[in-house]
Coordinates of C-alpha atoms in Angstrom, one line a residue:
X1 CA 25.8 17.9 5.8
X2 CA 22.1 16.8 4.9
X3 CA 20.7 20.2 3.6
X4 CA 16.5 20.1 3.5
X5 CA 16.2 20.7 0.1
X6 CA 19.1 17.8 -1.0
X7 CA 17.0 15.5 1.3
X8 CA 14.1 16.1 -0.5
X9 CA 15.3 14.9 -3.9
X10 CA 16.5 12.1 -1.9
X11 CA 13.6 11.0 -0.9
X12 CA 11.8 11.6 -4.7
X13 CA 14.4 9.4 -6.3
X14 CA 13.6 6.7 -3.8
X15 CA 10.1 7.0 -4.1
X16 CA 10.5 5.6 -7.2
X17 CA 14.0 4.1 -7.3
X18 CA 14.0 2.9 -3.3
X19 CA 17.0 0.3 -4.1
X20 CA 19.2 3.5 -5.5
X21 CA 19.0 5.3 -2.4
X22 CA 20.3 3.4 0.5
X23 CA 20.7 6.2 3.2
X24 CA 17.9 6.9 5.8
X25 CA 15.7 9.8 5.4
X26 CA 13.6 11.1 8.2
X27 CA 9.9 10.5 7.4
X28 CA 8.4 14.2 7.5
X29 CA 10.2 17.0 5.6
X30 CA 9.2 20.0 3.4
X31 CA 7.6 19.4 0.3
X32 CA 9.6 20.8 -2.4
X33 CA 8.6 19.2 -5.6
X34 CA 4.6 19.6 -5.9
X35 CA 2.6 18.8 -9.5
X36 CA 1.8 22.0 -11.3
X37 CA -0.9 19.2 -13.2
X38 CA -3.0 18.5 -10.9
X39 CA -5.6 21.2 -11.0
X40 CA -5.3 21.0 -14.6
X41 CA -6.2 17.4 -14.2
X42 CA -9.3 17.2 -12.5
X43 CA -10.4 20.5 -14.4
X44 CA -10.6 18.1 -17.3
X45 CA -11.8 15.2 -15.3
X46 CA -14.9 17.6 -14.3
X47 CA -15.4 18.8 -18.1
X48 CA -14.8 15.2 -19.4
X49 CA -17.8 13.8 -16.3
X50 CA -19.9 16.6 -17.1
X51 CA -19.6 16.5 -21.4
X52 CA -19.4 12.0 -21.0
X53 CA -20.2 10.9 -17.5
X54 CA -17.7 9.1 -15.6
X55 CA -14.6 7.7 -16.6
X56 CA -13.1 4.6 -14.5
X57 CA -9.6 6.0 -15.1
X58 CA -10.9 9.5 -13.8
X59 CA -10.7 8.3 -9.9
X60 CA -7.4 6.4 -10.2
X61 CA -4.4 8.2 -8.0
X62 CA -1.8 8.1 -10.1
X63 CA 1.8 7.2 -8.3
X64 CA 3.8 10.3 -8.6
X65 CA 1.3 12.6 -10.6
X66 CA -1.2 13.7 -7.8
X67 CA -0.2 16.6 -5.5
X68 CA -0.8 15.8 -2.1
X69 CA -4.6 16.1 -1.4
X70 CA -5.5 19.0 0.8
X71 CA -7.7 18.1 3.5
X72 CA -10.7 19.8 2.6
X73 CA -10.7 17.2 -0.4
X74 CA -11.0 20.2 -3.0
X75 CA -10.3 17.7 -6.0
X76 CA -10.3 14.4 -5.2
X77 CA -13.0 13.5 -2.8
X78 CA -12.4 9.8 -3.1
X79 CA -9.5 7.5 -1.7
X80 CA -9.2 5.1 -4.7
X81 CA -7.0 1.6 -4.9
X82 CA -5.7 2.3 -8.6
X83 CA -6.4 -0.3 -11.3
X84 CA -3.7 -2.0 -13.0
X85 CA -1.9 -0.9 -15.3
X86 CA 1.8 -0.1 -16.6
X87 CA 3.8 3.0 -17.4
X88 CA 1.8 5.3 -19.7
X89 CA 4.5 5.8 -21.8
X90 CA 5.3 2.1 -22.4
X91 CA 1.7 1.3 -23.1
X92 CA 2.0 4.5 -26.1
X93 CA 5.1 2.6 -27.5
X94 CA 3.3 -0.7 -27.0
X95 CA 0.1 -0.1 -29.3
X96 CA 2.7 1.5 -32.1
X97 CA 4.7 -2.2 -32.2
X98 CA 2.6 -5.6 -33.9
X99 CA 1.6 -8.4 -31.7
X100 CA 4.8 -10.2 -33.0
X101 CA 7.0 -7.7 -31.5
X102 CA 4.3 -7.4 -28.3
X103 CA 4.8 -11.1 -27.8
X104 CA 8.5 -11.8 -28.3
X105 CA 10.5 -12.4 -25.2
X106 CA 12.6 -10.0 -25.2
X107 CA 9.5 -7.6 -24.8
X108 CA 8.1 -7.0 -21.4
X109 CA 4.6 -8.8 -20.8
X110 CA 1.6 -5.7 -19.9
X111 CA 0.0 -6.3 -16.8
X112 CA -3.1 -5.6 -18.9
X113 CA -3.2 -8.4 -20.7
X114 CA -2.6 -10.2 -17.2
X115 CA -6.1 -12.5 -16.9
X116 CA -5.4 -16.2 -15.8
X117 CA -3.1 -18.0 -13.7
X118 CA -1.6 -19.8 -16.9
X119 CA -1.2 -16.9 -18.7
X120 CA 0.9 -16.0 -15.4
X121 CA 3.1 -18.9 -15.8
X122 CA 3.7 -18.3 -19.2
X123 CA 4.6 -14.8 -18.9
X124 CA 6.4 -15.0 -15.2
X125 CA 9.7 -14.0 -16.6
X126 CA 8.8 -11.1 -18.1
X127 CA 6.0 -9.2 -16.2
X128 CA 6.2 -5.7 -15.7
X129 CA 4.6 -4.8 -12.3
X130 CA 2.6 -1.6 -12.9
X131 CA 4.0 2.0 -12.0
X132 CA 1.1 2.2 -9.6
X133 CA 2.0 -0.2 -6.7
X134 CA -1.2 0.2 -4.9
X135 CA -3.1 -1.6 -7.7
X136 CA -1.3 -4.8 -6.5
X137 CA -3.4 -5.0 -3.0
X138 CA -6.5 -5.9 -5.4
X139 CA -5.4 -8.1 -7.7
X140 CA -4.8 -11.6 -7.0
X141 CA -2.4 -12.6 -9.9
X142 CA 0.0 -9.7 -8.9
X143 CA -0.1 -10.9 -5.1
X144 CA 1.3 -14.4 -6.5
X145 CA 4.0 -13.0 -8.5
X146 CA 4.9 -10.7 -5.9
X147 CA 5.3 -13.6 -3.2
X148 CA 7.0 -15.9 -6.1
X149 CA 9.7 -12.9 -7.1
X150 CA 10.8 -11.5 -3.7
X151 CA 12.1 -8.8 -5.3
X152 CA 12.9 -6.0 -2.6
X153 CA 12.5 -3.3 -4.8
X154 CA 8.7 -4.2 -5.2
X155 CA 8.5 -4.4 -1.8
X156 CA 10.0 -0.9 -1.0
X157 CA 7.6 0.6 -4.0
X158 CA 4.7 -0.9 -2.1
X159 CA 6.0 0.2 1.3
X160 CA 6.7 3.8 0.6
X161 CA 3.4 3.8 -1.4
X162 CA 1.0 2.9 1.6
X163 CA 3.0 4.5 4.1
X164 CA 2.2 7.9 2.6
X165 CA -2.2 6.8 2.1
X166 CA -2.4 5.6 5.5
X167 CA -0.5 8.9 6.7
X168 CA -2.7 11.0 5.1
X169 CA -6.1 9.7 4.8
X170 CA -5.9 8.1 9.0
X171 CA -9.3 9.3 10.0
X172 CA -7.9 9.9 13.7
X173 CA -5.2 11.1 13.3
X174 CA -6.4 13.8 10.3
X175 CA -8.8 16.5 11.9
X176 CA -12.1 16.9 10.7
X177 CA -11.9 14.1 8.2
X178 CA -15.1 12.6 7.4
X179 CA -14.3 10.0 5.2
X180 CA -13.8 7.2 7.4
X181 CA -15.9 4.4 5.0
X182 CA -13.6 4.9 2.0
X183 CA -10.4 4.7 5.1
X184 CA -12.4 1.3 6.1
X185 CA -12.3 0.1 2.8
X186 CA -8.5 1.0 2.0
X187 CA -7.7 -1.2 5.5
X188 CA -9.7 -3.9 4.9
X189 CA -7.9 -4.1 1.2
X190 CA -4.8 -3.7 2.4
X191 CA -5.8 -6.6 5.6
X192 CA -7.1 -8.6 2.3
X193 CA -3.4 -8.8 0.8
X194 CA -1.9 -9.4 4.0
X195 CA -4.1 -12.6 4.3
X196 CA -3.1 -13.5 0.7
X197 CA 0.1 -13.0 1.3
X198 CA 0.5 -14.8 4.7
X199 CA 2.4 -11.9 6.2
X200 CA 2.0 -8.6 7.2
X201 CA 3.3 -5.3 5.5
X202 CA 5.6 -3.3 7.0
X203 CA 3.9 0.3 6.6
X204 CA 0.6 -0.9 8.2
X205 CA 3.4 -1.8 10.7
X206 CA 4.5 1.1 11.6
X207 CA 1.3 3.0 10.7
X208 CA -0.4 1.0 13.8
X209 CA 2.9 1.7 16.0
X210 CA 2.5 5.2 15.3
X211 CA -1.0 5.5 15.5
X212 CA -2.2 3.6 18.2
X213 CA -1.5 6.1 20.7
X214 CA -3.9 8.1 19.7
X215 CA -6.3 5.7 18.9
X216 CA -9.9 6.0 20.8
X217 CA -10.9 2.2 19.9
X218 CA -13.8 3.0 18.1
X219 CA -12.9 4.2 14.4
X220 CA -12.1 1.5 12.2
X221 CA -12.0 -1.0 15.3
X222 CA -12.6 -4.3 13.5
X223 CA -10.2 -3.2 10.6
X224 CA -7.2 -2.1 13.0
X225 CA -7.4 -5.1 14.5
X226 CA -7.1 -7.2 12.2
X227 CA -4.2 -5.4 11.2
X228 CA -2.8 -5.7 14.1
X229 CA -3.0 -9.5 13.9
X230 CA -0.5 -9.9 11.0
X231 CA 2.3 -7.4 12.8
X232 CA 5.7 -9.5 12.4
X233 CA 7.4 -11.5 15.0
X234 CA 9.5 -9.6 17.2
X235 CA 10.7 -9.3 21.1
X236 CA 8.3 -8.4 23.9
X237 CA 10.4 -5.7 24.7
X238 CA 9.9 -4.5 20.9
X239 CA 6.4 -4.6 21.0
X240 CA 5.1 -3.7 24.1
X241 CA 5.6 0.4 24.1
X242 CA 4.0 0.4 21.2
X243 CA 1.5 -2.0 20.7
X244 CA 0.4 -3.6 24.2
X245 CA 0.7 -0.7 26.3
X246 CA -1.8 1.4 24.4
X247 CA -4.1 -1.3 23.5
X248 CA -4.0 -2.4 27.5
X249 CA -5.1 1.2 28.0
X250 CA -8.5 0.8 25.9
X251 CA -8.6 -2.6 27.1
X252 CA -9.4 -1.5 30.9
X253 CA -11.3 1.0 30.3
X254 CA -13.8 0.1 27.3
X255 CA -16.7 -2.1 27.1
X256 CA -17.2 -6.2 27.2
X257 CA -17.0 -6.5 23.3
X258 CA -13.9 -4.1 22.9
X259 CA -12.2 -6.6 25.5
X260 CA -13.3 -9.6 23.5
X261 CA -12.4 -8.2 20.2
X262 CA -8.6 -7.6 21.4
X263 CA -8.4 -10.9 22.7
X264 CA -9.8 -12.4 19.4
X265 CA -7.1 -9.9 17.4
X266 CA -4.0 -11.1 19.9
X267 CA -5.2 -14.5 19.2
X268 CA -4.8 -14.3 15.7
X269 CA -1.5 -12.6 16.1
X270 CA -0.2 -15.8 18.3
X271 CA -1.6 -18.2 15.7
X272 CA 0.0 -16.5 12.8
X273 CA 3.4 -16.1 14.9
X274 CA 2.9 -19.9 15.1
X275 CA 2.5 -20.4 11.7
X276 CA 5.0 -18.4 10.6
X277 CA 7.5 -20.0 12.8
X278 CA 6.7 -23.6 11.6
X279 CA 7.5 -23.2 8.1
X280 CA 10.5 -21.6 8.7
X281 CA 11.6 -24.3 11.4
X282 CA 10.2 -26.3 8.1
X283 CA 12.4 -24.5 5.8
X284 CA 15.6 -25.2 7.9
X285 CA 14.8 -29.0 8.4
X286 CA 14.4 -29.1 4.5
X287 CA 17.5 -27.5 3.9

């Protein structure tokens, strides 16, 4: 049978490797495999600010090299998008090779290097996507190769990568968590892409499905909502439990501009289900 600790490398492999592990895990288990780094880490991130001032690399959380944060935020106060950029490793091997070897097409095109649309129709075939997934929400160019690839993989990297920040950093549902601005700005980013994208995510999905319950309508109102206007098309009988039935419990009982601001949110959720539905009926026609 599924031991604990054999579920737990599971679900490490497919943090990173999500198409090599096909099997369903349940979503809250031990933690077995926690960074012996990370205190080492920001010890040197604090010497390095201190000896240097700040470096922009210091605040990135990096995908798989972070121990979860404790909630008392002893050393990382910040919830930071990371910026672009590849495996660490490949960038090493990259700066050893010449710009004829960087260049050829057999070699893998850094995201770095990633500026202009052209030079993303140039290099299309061989882009990398960078081993932090969250750095994608905030950069346009990345947002149009993920919607031209439709790779599922990226999609499960991305997936599995939000699912844990909004778990963790969800201002109601943490106790005690004062950070609620930088939790703004993470929805409104990931609200951002969604709009970019033209369709919602799936973890911001399920983070509102499992979090809207406890809800009190006030934290993060306009943000939530908009999220909620880019959940995917599914039946009433879906959606209701889990969306409408708590959101029709604020709606009764909360003030004039609360009621206005769900109707707004549902509106938008009709008119994207509209949309949505159009180009596919499009689609079909075409094909």
């Amino acid at each position: 049978g599924m031991q604990s600790h054999l579920q737990a490398l599971l679900s490490l492999y497919k943090l990173f490797c999500p198409e090599q592990v096909t099997i369903t895990l349940p979503g809250k288990m031990k933690t077995y495999f926690k960074s012996s780094e990370g205190p080492w880490k920001a010890a040197i991130t604090a010497v390095r600010q201190r000896n240097q001032g700040p470096s922009p690399l210091s605040q990135a959380v990096l995908l798989g090299t972070s121990q979860p944060q404790s909630r008392k935020r002893k050393w990382n106060a910040q919830l930071v998008i990371p910026a672009s950029s590849a495996n660490t490793n490949h960038l090493e091997e990259d700066r050893e090779k010449n710009q004829f070897h960087l260049y050829s097409t057999k070699e893998s095109f850094p995201v770095e290097q990633l500026q202009t649309f052209p030079q993303l129709l140039e290099n299309i075939h061989r882009l990398e996507f960078p081993s932090q997934m969250g750095s994608v929400l905030t950069n346009p160019l990345l947002l149009h190769y993920m919607n031209c690839v439709k790779d599922e993989s990226i999609y499960l990297r991305l997936y599995y990568w939000m699912g844990q920040r909004l778990q963790e950093e969800c201002t109601w549902c943490v106790v005690e968590n004062p950070y609620e601005e930088e939790f703004k700005s993470f929805l409104e980013t990931a609200y951002k892409a969604e709009c970019f994208l033209q369709e919602g995510f799936s973890a911001c999905e399920e983070f509102l499905y499992k979090t809207l319950p406890l809800w009190d309508g006030i934290c993060c109102r306009s943000e939530v909502l908009r999220l909620v206007s880019w959940i995917p098309l599914s039946s009433f009988s879906d959606i209701k439990p889990y969306l409408f039935d708590p959101l029709a419990q604020l709606f009764f009982t909360s003030s004039i501009y609360f009621k206005c601001s769900v109707l707004e949110s549902l509106k938008e959720l009709l008119q994207n289900w509209l949309n949505c539905n159009v180009i596919q009926t499009d689609l079909e026609i075409s094909s």
